[in-house]
């Protein structure tokens, strides 16, 4: 039975993946680089840390320091996190369920801490999570099994009794290889990933209402 839950943020708790694809392209355009130079750039960004993404932009011809790039990208999407990005359907209902079951849960994300805090506070759920764990603050990428093991330890939950809920193939693979119960969220912006996620995860959902319906099977 599951007694701890590790949530991803983007594409899992919040409907934000479209914002990042647009930000990549807007950033390149304002630096006079045609986004078509790499049609797969948005897919590549999913696997890169903020620093690695900045270094990749430099390879594409951006003449800026990596720190300047990360700051600019953050500014490009900040307004949406502060004002328009919505929670995925039934997120609050599922958190209510976890609270009722007295199950600890947290957020583990590759996103900026400022954006994470901003969007969770705007939707009134920031204080419900036991903690927020980010790649930038820990220096470990989400494709490393150590990332999720460290989160579970901080959550005080055994790996085999902890669920990782994520929308990314490489994160689900990482968590699965580390021994976690994996629940893949099938985000509409990544339809090409759905077949792989169904293949490797323990469970797939489109919305959290499906997970609530199946909750008695795993919680």
mmCIF file of C-alpha atoms in Angstrom:
data_model
loop_
_atom_site.group_PDB
_atom_site.id
_atom_site.type_symbol
_atom_site.label_atom_id
_atom_site.label_comp_id
_atom_site.label_asym_id
_atom_site.label_seq_id
_atom_site.Cartn_x
_atom_site.Cartn_y
_atom_site.Cartn_z
ATOM 1 C CA UNK A 1 0.000 0.000 0.000
ATOM 2 C CA UNK A 2 1.169 3.532 -0.807
ATOM 3 C CA UNK A 3 1.866 5.868 2.128
ATOM 4 C CA UNK A 4 3.790 8.638 0.368
ATOM 5 C CA UNK A 5 3.313 10.529 -2.906
ATOM 6 C CA UNK A 6 5.884 12.483 -4.935
ATOM 7 C CA UNK A 7 4.244 14.855 -7.425
ATOM 8 C CA UNK A 8 5.872 16.358 -10.470
ATOM 9 C CA UNK A 9 4.694 19.922 -11.176
ATOM 10 C CA UNK A 10 4.545 20.819 -14.886
ATOM 11 C CA UNK A 11 2.204 18.664 -16.932
ATOM 12 C CA UNK A 12 1.178 16.803 -13.779
ATOM 13 C CA UNK A 13 -0.265 19.204 -11.214
ATOM 14 C CA UNK A 14 -0.483 22.189 -13.543
ATOM 15 C CA UNK A 15 -1.332 22.661 -17.221
ATOM 16 C CA UNK A 16 1.880 24.438 -18.208
ATOM 17 C CA UNK A 17 3.754 22.450 -20.840
ATOM 18 C CA UNK A 18 2.561 24.641 -23.695
ATOM 19 C CA UNK A 19 4.068 27.660 -21.979
ATOM 20 C CA UNK A 20 7.552 26.169 -22.065
ATOM 21 C CA UNK A 21 7.447 25.290 -25.756
ATOM 22 C CA UNK A 22 6.408 28.848 -26.525
ATOM 23 C CA UNK A 23 9.107 30.267 -24.247
ATOM 24 C CA UNK A 24 11.855 28.294 -26.026
ATOM 25 C CA UNK A 25 10.795 29.690 -29.372
ATOM 26 C CA UNK A 26 10.243 33.231 -28.143
ATOM 27 C CA UNK A 27 13.687 33.243 -26.570
ATOM 28 C CA UNK A 28 15.382 32.096 -29.768
ATOM 29 C CA UNK A 29 13.464 34.593 -31.893
ATOM 30 C CA UNK A 30 14.403 37.531 -29.684
ATOM 31 C CA UNK A 31 18.019 36.421 -30.072
ATOM 32 C CA UNK A 32 17.607 36.367 -33.868
ATOM 33 C CA UNK A 33 17.747 32.589 -34.158
ATOM 34 C CA UNK A 34 15.154 30.719 -36.217
ATOM 35 C CA UNK A 35 13.453 28.135 -33.915
ATOM 36 C CA UNK A 36 13.327 25.724 -36.866
ATOM 37 C CA UNK A 37 17.086 25.279 -36.437
ATOM 38 C CA UNK A 38 16.046 22.455 -34.109
ATOM 39 C CA UNK A 39 12.449 21.229 -34.569
ATOM 40 C CA UNK A 40 12.866 18.929 -31.543
ATOM 41 C CA UNK A 41 14.037 21.608 -29.149
ATOM 42 C CA UNK A 42 10.991 21.391 -26.864
ATOM 43 C CA UNK A 43 11.459 17.625 -26.512
ATOM 44 C CA UNK A 44 15.138 18.075 -25.694
ATOM 45 C CA UNK A 45 14.385 20.717 -23.089
ATOM 46 C CA UNK A 46 12.301 18.208 -21.128
ATOM 47 C CA UNK A 47 15.427 16.180 -20.348
ATOM 48 C CA UNK A 48 17.786 19.042 -19.573
ATOM 49 C CA UNK A 49 18.453 20.888 -16.353
ATOM 50 C CA UNK A 50 18.127 24.668 -16.433
ATOM 51 C CA UNK A 51 21.898 25.003 -16.736
ATOM 52 C CA UNK A 52 22.114 22.395 -19.492
ATOM 53 C CA UNK A 53 19.301 24.125 -21.383
ATOM 54 C CA UNK A 54 21.183 27.421 -21.185
ATOM 55 C CA UNK A 55 24.339 25.767 -22.492
ATOM 56 C CA UNK A 56 22.363 24.242 -25.360
ATOM 57 C CA UNK A 57 20.982 27.644 -26.333
ATOM 58 C CA UNK A 58 24.557 28.920 -26.438
ATOM 59 C CA UNK A 59 25.449 26.095 -28.852
ATOM 60 C CA UNK A 60 22.604 27.277 -31.068
ATOM 61 C CA UNK A 61 24.195 30.716 -31.214
ATOM 62 C CA UNK A 62 22.857 32.686 -28.251
ATOM 63 C CA UNK A 63 25.558 35.108 -27.106
ATOM 64 C CA UNK A 64 24.739 35.276 -23.398
ATOM 65 C CA UNK A 65 26.097 33.904 -20.125
ATOM 66 C CA UNK A 66 24.199 30.782 -18.927
ATOM 67 C CA UNK A 67 22.960 32.647 -15.833
ATOM 68 C CA UNK A 68 21.565 35.419 -18.022
ATOM 69 C CA UNK A 69 19.765 32.850 -20.160
ATOM 70 C CA UNK A 70 18.098 31.107 -17.207
ATOM 71 C CA UNK A 71 17.010 34.458 -15.798
ATOM 72 C CA UNK A 72 15.528 35.517 -19.138
ATOM 73 C CA UNK A 73 13.635 32.249 -19.652
ATOM 74 C CA UNK A 74 12.218 32.544 -16.149
ATOM 75 C CA UNK A 75 10.985 36.065 -16.900
ATOM 76 C CA UNK A 76 9.371 34.925 -20.157
ATOM 77 C CA UNK A 77 7.096 32.453 -18.374
ATOM 78 C CA UNK A 78 6.681 34.175 -15.006
ATOM 79 C CA UNK A 79 3.589 36.139 -15.992
ATOM 80 C CA UNK A 80 1.760 32.962 -16.966
ATOM 81 C CA UNK A 81 2.638 31.245 -13.687
ATOM 82 C CA UNK A 82 1.499 34.286 -11.767
ATOM 83 C CA UNK A 83 -1.743 34.840 -13.662
ATOM 84 C CA UNK A 84 -3.017 32.236 -16.111
ATOM 85 C CA UNK A 85 -1.692 28.678 -15.697
ATOM 86 C CA UNK A 86 -4.366 26.435 -14.219
ATOM 87 C CA UNK A 87 -4.291 23.320 -12.080
ATOM 88 C CA UNK A 88 -4.997 20.044 -13.808
ATOM 89 C CA UNK A 89 -8.596 18.862 -13.244
ATOM 90 C CA UNK A 90 -9.409 17.278 -9.865
ATOM 91 C CA UNK A 91 -5.993 18.021 -8.323
ATOM 92 C CA UNK A 92 -7.535 19.561 -5.215
ATOM 93 C CA UNK A 93 -9.961 16.640 -4.903
ATOM 94 C CA UNK A 94 -7.078 14.194 -4.930
ATOM 95 C CA UNK A 95 -5.167 16.199 -2.332
ATOM 96 C CA UNK A 96 -8.296 16.086 -0.162
ATOM 97 C CA UNK A 97 -8.265 12.312 -0.516
ATOM 98 C CA UNK A 98 -4.591 12.105 0.509
ATOM 99 C CA UNK A 99 -5.248 14.331 3.513
ATOM 100 C CA UNK A 100 -8.179 12.120 4.518
ATOM 101 C CA UNK A 101 -5.884 9.071 4.300
ATOM 102 C CA UNK A 102 -3.126 10.948 6.210
ATOM 103 C CA UNK A 103 -0.663 10.303 3.373
ATOM 104 C CA UNK A 104 2.342 12.619 3.131
ATOM 105 C CA UNK A 105 2.996 14.224 -0.250
ATOM 106 C CA UNK A 106 5.471 16.651 -1.791
ATOM 107 C CA UNK A 107 6.472 18.285 -5.073
ATOM 108 C CA UNK A 108 9.700 17.293 -6.854
ATOM 109 C CA UNK A 109 10.396 19.385 -9.920
ATOM 110 C CA UNK A 110 13.015 20.547 -12.398
ATOM 111 C CA UNK A 111 11.300 23.924 -12.569
ATOM 112 C CA UNK A 112 12.485 27.172 -10.979
ATOM 113 C CA UNK A 113 11.654 27.456 -7.295
ATOM 114 C CA UNK A 114 10.182 30.932 -7.811
ATOM 115 C CA UNK A 115 7.748 29.732 -10.487
ATOM 116 C CA UNK A 116 6.819 26.652 -8.459
ATOM 117 C CA UNK A 117 6.045 28.663 -5.342
ATOM 118 C CA UNK A 118 4.177 31.331 -7.324
ATOM 119 C CA UNK A 119 1.728 29.011 -9.064
ATOM 120 C CA UNK A 120 1.083 26.784 -6.041
ATOM 121 C CA UNK A 121 0.439 29.787 -3.789
ATOM 122 C CA UNK A 122 -1.891 31.369 -6.355
ATOM 123 C CA UNK A 123 -4.006 28.224 -6.342
ATOM 124 C CA UNK A 124 -3.968 28.005 -2.551
ATOM 125 C CA UNK A 125 -2.250 24.624 -2.259
ATOM 126 C CA UNK A 126 1.368 25.560 -1.489
ATOM 127 C CA UNK A 127 1.104 24.887 2.254
ATOM 128 C CA UNK A 128 -0.489 21.489 1.725
ATOM 129 C CA UNK A 129 2.746 19.917 0.507
ATOM 130 C CA UNK A 130 5.220 18.688 3.083
ATOM 131 C CA UNK A 131 8.038 20.296 1.078
ATOM 132 C CA UNK A 132 9.166 21.381 -2.396
ATOM 133 C CA UNK A 133 12.242 19.638 -3.846
ATOM 134 C CA UNK A 134 13.940 21.077 -6.939
ATOM 135 C CA UNK A 135 16.795 19.934 -9.147
ATOM 136 C CA UNK A 136 18.474 23.340 -8.982
ATOM 137 C CA UNK A 137 18.571 23.300 -5.198
ATOM 138 C CA UNK A 138 19.863 19.740 -4.942
ATOM 139 C CA UNK A 139 22.149 19.490 -7.963
ATOM 140 C CA UNK A 140 20.605 16.157 -9.044
ATOM 141 C CA UNK A 141 18.600 15.692 -12.254
ATOM 142 C CA UNK A 142 15.269 13.876 -12.286
ATOM 143 C CA UNK A 143 16.561 11.185 -14.633
ATOM 144 C CA UNK A 144 18.758 9.942 -11.785
ATOM 145 C CA UNK A 145 17.160 7.321 -9.486
ATOM 146 C CA UNK A 146 19.048 9.019 -6.640
ATOM 147 C CA UNK A 147 16.842 12.075 -7.107
ATOM 148 C CA UNK A 148 13.669 10.207 -6.212
ATOM 149 C CA UNK A 149 15.350 8.164 -3.463
ATOM 150 C CA UNK A 150 16.452 11.382 -1.783
ATOM 151 C CA UNK A 151 12.928 12.768 -2.027
ATOM 152 C CA UNK A 152 11.430 9.617 -0.492
ATOM 153 C CA UNK A 153 13.913 9.769 2.376
ATOM 154 C CA UNK A 154 12.984 13.388 3.061
ATOM 155 C CA UNK A 155 9.315 12.404 2.842
ATOM 156 C CA UNK A 156 10.018 9.629 5.384
ATOM 157 C CA UNK A 157 8.449 7.050 3.101
ATOM 158 C CA UNK A 158 9.944 3.744 1.955
ATOM 159 C CA UNK A 159 10.585 3.542 -1.772
ATOM 160 C CA UNK A 160 8.366 0.490 -2.257
ATOM 161 C CA UNK A 161 5.494 2.288 -0.503
ATOM 162 C CA UNK A 162 5.898 5.591 -2.387
ATOM 163 C CA UNK A 163 4.163 6.640 -5.611
ATOM 164 C CA UNK A 164 5.791 8.950 -8.139
ATOM 165 C CA UNK A 165 3.241 10.820 -10.267
ATOM 166 C CA UNK A 166 4.799 12.379 -13.374
ATOM 167 C CA UNK A 167 4.086 13.053 -17.053
ATOM 168 C CA UNK A 168 7.628 12.578 -18.387
ATOM 169 C CA UNK A 169 8.942 9.342 -19.867
ATOM 170 C CA UNK A 170 12.464 9.764 -18.535
ATOM 171 C CA UNK A 171 11.219 10.567 -15.026
ATOM 172 C CA UNK A 172 8.838 7.608 -14.934
ATOM 173 C CA UNK A 173 11.657 5.371 -16.171
ATOM 174 C CA UNK A 174 13.985 6.711 -13.501
ATOM 175 C CA UNK A 175 11.463 6.253 -10.698
ATOM 176 C CA UNK A 176 10.482 2.797 -11.915
ATOM 177 C CA UNK A 177 14.110 1.676 -12.022
ATOM 178 C CA UNK A 178 14.544 2.929 -8.463
ATOM 179 C CA UNK A 179 11.663 0.735 -7.244
ATOM 180 C CA UNK A 180 8.837 3.276 -6.907
ATOM 181 C CA UNK A 181 5.200 2.740 -7.816
ATOM 182 C CA UNK A 182 4.750 4.905 -10.899
ATOM 183 C CA UNK A 183 1.644 6.742 -12.075
ATOM 184 C CA UNK A 184 1.982 8.450 -15.459
ATOM 185 C CA UNK A 185 -0.160 11.456 -16.306
ATOM 186 C CA UNK A 186 -0.956 11.510 -20.033
ATOM 187 C CA UNK A 187 -0.593 15.193 -20.863
ATOM 188 C CA UNK A 188 -2.254 16.414 -24.062
ATOM 189 C CA UNK A 189 0.901 18.236 -25.195
ATOM 190 C CA UNK A 190 2.907 14.994 -25.359
ATOM 191 C CA UNK A 191 0.697 12.524 -27.231
ATOM 192 C CA UNK A 192 3.748 10.830 -28.765
ATOM 193 C CA UNK A 193 4.845 9.755 -25.272
ATOM 194 C CA UNK A 194 1.585 8.099 -24.300
ATOM 195 C CA UNK A 195 2.286 4.635 -25.677
ATOM 196 C CA UNK A 196 5.675 4.490 -23.942
ATOM 197 C CA UNK A 197 4.233 5.737 -20.657
ATOM 198 C CA UNK A 198 1.510 3.083 -20.788
ATOM 199 C CA UNK A 199 4.191 0.471 -21.371
ATOM 200 C CA UNK A 200 6.515 1.363 -18.499
ATOM 201 C CA UNK A 201 4.320 2.775 -15.719
ATOM 202 C CA UNK A 202 2.265 0.888 -13.148
ATOM 203 C CA UNK A 203 -0.761 3.063 -13.900
ATOM 204 C CA UNK A 204 -1.709 5.802 -16.360
ATOM 205 C CA UNK A 205 -4.330 8.513 -15.915
ATOM 206 C CA UNK A 206 -5.680 11.392 -17.945
ATOM 207 C CA UNK A 207 -7.122 13.225 -14.933
ATOM 208 C CA UNK A 208 -6.943 12.790 -11.185
ATOM 209 C CA UNK A 209 -10.581 11.768 -11.096
ATOM 210 C CA UNK A 210 -9.465 8.421 -12.536
ATOM 211 C CA UNK A 211 -6.930 8.039 -9.747
ATOM 212 C CA UNK A 212 -9.525 8.821 -7.108
ATOM 213 C CA UNK A 213 -11.768 6.099 -8.576
ATOM 214 C CA UNK A 214 -8.909 3.587 -8.417
ATOM 215 C CA UNK A 215 -7.498 4.798 -5.090
ATOM 216 C CA UNK A 216 -8.720 1.885 -3.017
ATOM 217 C CA UNK A 217 -6.517 -0.416 -5.084
ATOM 218 C CA UNK A 218 -3.256 1.275 -4.093
ATOM 219 C CA UNK A 219 -3.804 3.504 -1.027
#
